[in-house]
Structure formats: C-alpha cells, structure tokens
PDB file of C-alpha atoms and ligand atoms in Angstrom:
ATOM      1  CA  UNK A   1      -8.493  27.057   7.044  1.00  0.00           C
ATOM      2  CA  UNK A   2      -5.885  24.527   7.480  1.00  0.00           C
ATOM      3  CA  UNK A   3      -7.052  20.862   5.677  1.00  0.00           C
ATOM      4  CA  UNK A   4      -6.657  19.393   9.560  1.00  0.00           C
ATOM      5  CA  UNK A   5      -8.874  21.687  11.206  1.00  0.00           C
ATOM      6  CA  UNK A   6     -11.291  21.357   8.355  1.00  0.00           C
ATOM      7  CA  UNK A   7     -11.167  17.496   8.928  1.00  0.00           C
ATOM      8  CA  UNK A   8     -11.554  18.552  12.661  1.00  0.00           C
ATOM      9  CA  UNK A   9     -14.714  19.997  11.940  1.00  0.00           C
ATOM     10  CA  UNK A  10     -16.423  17.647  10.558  1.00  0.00           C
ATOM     11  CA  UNK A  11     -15.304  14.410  12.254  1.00  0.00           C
ATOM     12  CA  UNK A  12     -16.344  16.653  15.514  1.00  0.00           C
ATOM     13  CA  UNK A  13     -20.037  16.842  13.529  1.00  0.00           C
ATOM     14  CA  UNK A  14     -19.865  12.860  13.029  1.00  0.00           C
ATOM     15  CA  UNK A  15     -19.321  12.415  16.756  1.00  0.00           C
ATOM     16  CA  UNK A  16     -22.337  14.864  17.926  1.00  0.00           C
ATOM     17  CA  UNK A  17     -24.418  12.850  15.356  1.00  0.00           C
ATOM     18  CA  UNK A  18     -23.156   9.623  17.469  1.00  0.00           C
ATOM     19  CA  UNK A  19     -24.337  11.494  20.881  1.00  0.00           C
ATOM     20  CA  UNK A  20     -20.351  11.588  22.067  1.00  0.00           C
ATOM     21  CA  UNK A  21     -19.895  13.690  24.691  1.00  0.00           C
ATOM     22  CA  UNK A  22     -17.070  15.921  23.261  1.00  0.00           C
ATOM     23  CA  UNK A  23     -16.464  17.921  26.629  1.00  0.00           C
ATOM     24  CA  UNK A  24     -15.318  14.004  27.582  1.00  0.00           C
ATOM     25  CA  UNK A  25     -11.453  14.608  28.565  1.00  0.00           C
ATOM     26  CA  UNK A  26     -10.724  11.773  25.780  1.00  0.00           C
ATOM     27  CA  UNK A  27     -12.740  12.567  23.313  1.00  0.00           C
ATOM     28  CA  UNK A  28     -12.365  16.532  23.719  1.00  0.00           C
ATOM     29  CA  UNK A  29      -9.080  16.477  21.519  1.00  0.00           C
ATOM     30  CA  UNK A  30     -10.468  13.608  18.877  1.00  0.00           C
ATOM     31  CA  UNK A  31     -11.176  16.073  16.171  1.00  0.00           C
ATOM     32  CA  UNK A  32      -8.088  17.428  16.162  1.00  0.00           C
ATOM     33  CA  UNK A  33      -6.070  14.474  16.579  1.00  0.00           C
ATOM     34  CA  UNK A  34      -8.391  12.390  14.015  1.00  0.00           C
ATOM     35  CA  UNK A  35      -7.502  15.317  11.327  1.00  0.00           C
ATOM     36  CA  UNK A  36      -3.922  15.600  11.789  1.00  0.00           C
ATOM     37  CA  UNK A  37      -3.984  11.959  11.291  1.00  0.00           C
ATOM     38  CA  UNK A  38      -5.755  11.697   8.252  1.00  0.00           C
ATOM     39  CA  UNK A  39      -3.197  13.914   6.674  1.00  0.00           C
ATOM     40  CA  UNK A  40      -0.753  11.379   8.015  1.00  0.00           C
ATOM     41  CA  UNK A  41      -2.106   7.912   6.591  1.00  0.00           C
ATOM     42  CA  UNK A  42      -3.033   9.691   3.775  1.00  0.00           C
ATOM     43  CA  UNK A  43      -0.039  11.431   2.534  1.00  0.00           C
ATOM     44  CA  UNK A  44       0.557   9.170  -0.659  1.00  0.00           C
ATOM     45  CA  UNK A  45      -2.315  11.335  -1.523  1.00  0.00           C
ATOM     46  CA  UNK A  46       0.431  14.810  -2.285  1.00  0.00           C
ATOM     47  CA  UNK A  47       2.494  14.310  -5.431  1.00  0.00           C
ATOM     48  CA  UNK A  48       5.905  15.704  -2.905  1.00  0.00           C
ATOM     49  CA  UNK A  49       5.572  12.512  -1.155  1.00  0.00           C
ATOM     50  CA  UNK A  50       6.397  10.190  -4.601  1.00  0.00           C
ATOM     51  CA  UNK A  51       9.264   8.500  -3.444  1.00  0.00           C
ATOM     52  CA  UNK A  52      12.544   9.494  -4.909  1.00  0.00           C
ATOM     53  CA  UNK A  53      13.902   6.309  -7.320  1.00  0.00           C
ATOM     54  CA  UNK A  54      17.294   6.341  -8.229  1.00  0.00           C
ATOM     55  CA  UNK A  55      17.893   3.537 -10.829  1.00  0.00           C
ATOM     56  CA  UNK A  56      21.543   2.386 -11.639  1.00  0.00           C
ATOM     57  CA  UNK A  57      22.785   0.434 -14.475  1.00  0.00           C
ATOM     58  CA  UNK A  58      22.783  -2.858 -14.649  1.00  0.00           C
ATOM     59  CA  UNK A  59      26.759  -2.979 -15.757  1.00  0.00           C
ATOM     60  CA  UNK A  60      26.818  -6.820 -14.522  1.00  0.00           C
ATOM     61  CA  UNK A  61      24.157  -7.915 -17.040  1.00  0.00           C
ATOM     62  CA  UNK A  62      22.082  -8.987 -13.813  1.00  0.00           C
ATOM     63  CA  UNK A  63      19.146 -11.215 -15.286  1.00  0.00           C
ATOM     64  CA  UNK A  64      17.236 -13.269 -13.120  1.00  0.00           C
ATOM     65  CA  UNK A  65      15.228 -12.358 -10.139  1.00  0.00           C
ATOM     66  CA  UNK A  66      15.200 -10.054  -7.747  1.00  0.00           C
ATOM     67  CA  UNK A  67      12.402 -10.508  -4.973  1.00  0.00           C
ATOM     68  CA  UNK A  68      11.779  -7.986  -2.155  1.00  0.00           C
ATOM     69  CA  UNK A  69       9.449  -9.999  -0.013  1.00  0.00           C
ATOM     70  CA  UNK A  70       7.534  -9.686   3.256  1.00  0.00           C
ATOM     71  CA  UNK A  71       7.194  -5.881   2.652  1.00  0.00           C
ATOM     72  CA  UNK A  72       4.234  -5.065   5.351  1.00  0.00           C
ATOM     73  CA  UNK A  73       2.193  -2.052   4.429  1.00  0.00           C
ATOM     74  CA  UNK A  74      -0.712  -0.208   5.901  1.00  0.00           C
ATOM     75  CA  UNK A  75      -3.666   1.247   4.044  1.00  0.00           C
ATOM     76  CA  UNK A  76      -7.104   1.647   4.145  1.00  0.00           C
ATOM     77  CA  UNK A  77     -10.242   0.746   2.166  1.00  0.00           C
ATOM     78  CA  UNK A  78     -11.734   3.123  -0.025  1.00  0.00           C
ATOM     79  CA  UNK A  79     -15.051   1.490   0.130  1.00  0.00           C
ATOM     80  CA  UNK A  80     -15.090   1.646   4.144  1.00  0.00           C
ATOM     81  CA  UNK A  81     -12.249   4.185   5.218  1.00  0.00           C
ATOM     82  CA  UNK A  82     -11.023   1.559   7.831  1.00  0.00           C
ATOM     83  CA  UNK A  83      -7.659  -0.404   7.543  1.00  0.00           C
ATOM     84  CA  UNK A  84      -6.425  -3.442   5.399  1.00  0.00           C
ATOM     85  CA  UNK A  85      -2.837  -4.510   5.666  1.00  0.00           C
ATOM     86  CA  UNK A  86      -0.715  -7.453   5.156  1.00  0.00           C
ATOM     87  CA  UNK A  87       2.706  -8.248   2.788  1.00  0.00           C
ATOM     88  CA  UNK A  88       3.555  -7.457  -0.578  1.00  0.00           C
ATOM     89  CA  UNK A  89       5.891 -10.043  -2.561  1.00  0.00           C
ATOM     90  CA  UNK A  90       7.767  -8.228  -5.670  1.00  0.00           C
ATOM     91  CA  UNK A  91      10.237  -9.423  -7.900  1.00  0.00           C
ATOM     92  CA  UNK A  92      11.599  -8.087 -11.543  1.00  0.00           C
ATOM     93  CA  UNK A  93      14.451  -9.391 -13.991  1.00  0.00           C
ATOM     94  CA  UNK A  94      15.940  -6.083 -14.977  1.00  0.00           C
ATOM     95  CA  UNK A  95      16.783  -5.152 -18.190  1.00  0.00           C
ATOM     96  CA  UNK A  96      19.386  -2.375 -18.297  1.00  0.00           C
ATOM     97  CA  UNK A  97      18.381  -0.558 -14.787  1.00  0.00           C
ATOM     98  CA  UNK A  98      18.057  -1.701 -11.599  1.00  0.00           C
ATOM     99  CA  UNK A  99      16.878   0.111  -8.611  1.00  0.00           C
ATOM    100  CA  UNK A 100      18.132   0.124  -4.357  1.00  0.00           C
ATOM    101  CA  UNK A 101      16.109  -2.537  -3.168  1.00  0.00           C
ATOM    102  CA  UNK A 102      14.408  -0.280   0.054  1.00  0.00           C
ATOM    103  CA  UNK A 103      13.322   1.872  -2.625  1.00  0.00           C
ATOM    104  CA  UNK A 104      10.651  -0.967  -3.883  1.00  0.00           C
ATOM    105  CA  UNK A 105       9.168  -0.855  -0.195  1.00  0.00           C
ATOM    106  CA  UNK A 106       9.243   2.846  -0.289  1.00  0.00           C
ATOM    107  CA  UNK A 107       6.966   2.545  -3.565  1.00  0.00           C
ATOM    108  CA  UNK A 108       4.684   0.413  -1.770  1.00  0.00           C
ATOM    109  CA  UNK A 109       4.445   2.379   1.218  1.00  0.00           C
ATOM    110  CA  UNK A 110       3.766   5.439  -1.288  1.00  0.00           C
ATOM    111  CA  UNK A 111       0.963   3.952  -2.918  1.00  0.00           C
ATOM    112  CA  UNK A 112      -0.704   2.317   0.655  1.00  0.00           C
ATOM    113  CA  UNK A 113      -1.036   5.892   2.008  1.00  0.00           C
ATOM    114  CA  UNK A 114      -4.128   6.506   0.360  1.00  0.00           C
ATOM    115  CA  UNK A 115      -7.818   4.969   0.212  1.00  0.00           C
ATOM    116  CA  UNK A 116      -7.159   2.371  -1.860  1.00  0.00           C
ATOM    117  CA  UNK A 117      -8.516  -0.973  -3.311  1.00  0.00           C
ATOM    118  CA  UNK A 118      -6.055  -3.580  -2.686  1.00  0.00           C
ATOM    119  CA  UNK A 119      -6.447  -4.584  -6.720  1.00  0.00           C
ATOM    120  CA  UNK A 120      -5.191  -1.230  -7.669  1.00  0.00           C
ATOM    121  CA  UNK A 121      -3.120  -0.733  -5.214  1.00  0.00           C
ATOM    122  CA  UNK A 122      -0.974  -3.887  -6.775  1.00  0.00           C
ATOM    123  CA  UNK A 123      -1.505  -2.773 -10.209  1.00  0.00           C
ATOM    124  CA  UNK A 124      -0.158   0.881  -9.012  1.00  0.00           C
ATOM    125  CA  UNK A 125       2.902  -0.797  -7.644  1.00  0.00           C
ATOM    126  CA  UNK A 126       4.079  -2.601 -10.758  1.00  0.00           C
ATOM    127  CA  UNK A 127       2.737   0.137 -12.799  1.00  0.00           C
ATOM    128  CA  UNK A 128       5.679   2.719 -10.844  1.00  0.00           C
ATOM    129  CA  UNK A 129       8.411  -0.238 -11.237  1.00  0.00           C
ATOM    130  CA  UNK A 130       7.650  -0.772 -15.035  1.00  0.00           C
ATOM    131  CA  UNK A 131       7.616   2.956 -15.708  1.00  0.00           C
ATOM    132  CA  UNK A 132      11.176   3.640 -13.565  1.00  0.00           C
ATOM    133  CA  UNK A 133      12.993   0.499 -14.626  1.00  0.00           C
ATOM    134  CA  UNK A 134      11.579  -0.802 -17.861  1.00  0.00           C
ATOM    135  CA  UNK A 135      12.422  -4.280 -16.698  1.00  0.00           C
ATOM    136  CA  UNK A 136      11.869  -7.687 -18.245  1.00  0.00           C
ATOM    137  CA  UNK A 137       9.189  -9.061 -16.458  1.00  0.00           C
ATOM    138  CA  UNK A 138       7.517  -7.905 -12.992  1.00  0.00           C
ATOM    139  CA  UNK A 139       5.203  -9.210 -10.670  1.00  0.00           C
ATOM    140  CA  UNK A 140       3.806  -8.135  -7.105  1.00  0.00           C
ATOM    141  CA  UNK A 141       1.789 -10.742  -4.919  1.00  0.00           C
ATOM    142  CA  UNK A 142      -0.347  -8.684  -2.064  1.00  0.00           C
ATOM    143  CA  UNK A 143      -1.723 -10.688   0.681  1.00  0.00           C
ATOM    144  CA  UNK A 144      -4.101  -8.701   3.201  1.00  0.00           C
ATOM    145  CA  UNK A 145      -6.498  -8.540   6.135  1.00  0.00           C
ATOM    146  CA  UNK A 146      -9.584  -6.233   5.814  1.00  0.00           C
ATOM    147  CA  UNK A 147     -10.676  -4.994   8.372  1.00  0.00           C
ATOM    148  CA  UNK A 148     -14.097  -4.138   6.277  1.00  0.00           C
ATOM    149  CA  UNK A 149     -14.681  -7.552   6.478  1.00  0.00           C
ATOM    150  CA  UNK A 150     -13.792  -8.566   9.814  1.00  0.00           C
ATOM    151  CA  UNK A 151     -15.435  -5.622  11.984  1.00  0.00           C
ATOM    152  CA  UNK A 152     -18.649  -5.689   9.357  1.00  0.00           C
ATOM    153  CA  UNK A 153     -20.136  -7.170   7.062  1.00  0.00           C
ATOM    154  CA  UNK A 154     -19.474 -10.881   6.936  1.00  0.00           C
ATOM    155  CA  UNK A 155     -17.326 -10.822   9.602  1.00  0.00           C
ATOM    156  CA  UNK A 156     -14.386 -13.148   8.487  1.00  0.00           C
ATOM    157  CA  UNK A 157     -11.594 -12.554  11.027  1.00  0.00           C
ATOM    158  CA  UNK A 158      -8.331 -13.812   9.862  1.00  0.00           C
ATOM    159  CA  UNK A 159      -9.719 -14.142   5.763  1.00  0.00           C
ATOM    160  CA  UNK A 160      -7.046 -13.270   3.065  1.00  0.00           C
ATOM    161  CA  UNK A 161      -7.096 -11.805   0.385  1.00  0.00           C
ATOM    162  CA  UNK A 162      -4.508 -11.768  -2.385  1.00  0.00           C
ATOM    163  CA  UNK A 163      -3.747 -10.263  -5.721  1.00  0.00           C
ATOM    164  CA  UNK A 164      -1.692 -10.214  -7.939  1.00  0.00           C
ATOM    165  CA  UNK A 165      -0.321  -8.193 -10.890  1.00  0.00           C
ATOM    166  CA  UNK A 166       2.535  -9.205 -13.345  1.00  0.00           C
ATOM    167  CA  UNK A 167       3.919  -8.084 -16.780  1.00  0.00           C
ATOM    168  CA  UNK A 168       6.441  -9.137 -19.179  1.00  0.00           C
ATOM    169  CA  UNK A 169       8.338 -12.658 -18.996  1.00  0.00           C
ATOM    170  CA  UNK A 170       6.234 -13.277 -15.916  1.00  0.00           C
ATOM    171  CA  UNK A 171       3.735 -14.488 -17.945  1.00  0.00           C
ATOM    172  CA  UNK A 172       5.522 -18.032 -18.705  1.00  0.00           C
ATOM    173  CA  UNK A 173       4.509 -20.372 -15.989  1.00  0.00           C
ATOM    174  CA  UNK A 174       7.944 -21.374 -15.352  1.00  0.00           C
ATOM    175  CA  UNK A 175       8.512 -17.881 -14.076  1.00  0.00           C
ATOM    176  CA  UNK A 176       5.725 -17.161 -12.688  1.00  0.00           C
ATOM    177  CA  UNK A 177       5.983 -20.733 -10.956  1.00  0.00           C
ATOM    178  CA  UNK A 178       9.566 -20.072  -9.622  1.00  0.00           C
ATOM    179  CA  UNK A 179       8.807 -16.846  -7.817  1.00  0.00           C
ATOM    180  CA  UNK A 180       5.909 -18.602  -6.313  1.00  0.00           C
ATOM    181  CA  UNK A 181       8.355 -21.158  -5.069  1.00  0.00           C
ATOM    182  CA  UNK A 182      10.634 -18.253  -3.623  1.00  0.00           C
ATOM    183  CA  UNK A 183       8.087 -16.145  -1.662  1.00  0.00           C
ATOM    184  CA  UNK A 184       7.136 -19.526  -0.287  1.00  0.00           C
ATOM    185  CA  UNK A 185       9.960 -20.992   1.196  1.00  0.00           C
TER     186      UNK A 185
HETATM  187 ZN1   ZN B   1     -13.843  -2.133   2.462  1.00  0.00          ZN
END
C-alpha cells in the first residue's frame, strides 16, 4: 500500500475514536488529504530531498561574515506533531569554499521538514554547513513559536524560543558579539 493511504488509514481510525462523522462532506476526504500531507511537511525525512550544495572557491580570499538572516521555516514538534516556526539567523567566515547564499535557506528548509526539536534542528543546520564548507567559524540563531505551547500545555501565545549553535572562531565574544549586532539591526 502506498505510505499516504496507509497514513489515511489510520488518521481515519483517530477521527472515529474522536466520534467525527466521516460521511461529513468535509471531513469525508480528511484521511486522504491529512496523508498526502504528511508526506509533504515531512519530506526532509527521504535522503533524495538533501538539498543539492554547490560550493565555489573562495578565489577573493573572502574572510569576514556572511549572514543569511530572516530565513522563515516551518516544522513541527516531535514531542507534539503540531507546528513551530519562526527565523533562522546564519552566518560563516569561509575558509577556502563558499556556498550560493539561497542554498543556506534550502538547508534549513531541508532539515525543518521533519519532526524535529528546535535544538537539533539548529545543531543539524550548522552541522550540514561545517561538513560542505569547512569554514572558519559558524553560527545559526533560531527564534520560534510553538505551537505545543500555545494551543496546550502552558499556553504562552506569542513566547519565543531561541537557540543557538556555533563552531569555530565564533567562539570569541567579539565575533560572536558582532553577528549579534548584525541580525539585530
Ligand atoms: Zn512540542
């Protein structure tokens, strides 16, 4: 059986457990819908869909920052299976590669398409960059809403929640301190 219609299945089982009426003319075609979009906000989940990173050399001896800020991404909780999203904030110095900059959001949007833990999710991101570019330093700030814990739970609407990851030069304060500067302005 295909993976939607298996999906299909059982969310259909979930909603007869809830007492929907599934002969209801919008909730007839849930099941269906609900498993083809699964495989949808989940497809960071197949290897296929790693994004495709063509590095270049860094011929002009490039070395301070670059930041791709203000990246939104979409994912969702592995704890809760409903949404968090918000920006990401990266920035490396390269070393002897650098990389097209809409390939750093496609990275991020790789990684998001999975359940995921927002922590890991960051550490995943500049994991990828460090591997493809072996840069100097590199950092990636990720600011979210969960929806976990504004629908449920303790019901903060609006509450952030940010982490961060970093490597290499981005250690020193001064760095660290002058990208915080950046994403800021
Ligand atoms: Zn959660």
């Amino acid at each position: 059986m295909e993976r939607a219609e298996k999906i299909a299945g059982h969310f259909a089982e979930i909603m007869r457990v809830l007492e929907l009426d599934l002969e209801d003319p919008h909730l007839r075609e849930t099941p269906a819908r609900v498993g083809r979009m699964y495989l949808e906000i989940f497809r960071g989940l197949s290897e296929q869909s790693e994004p495709n990173i063509t590095c270049f050399p860094n011929d002009d001896g490039y070395d301070n920052m670059v930041i791709v800020r203000d990246i939104e991404f979409f994912s969702v909780c592995s704890h809760h299976m409903i949404p968090f999203f918000g920006k990401a904030h990266i920035a490396y110095i390269p070393g002897e590669r650098i990389v097209g900059l809409s390939k750093i959001a496609r990275m991020v949007e790789f990684y998001a398409r999975r359940p995921q833990l927002q922590e890991r999710l960051t550490e995943q991101v500049i994991d990828f960059l460090e591997e493809k570019l072996a840069p100097i330093g590199a950092i990636a700030v990720l600011e979210a809403r969960h929806l976990c814990m504004e629908m449920r739970g303790v019901e903060k609407p609006g509450a952030l929640t940010t982490t961060s990851a970093l490597r290499g030069c981005f250690n020193e304060p001064r760095v660290r301190q002058e990208f915080l500067d950046l994403i800021r302005k």
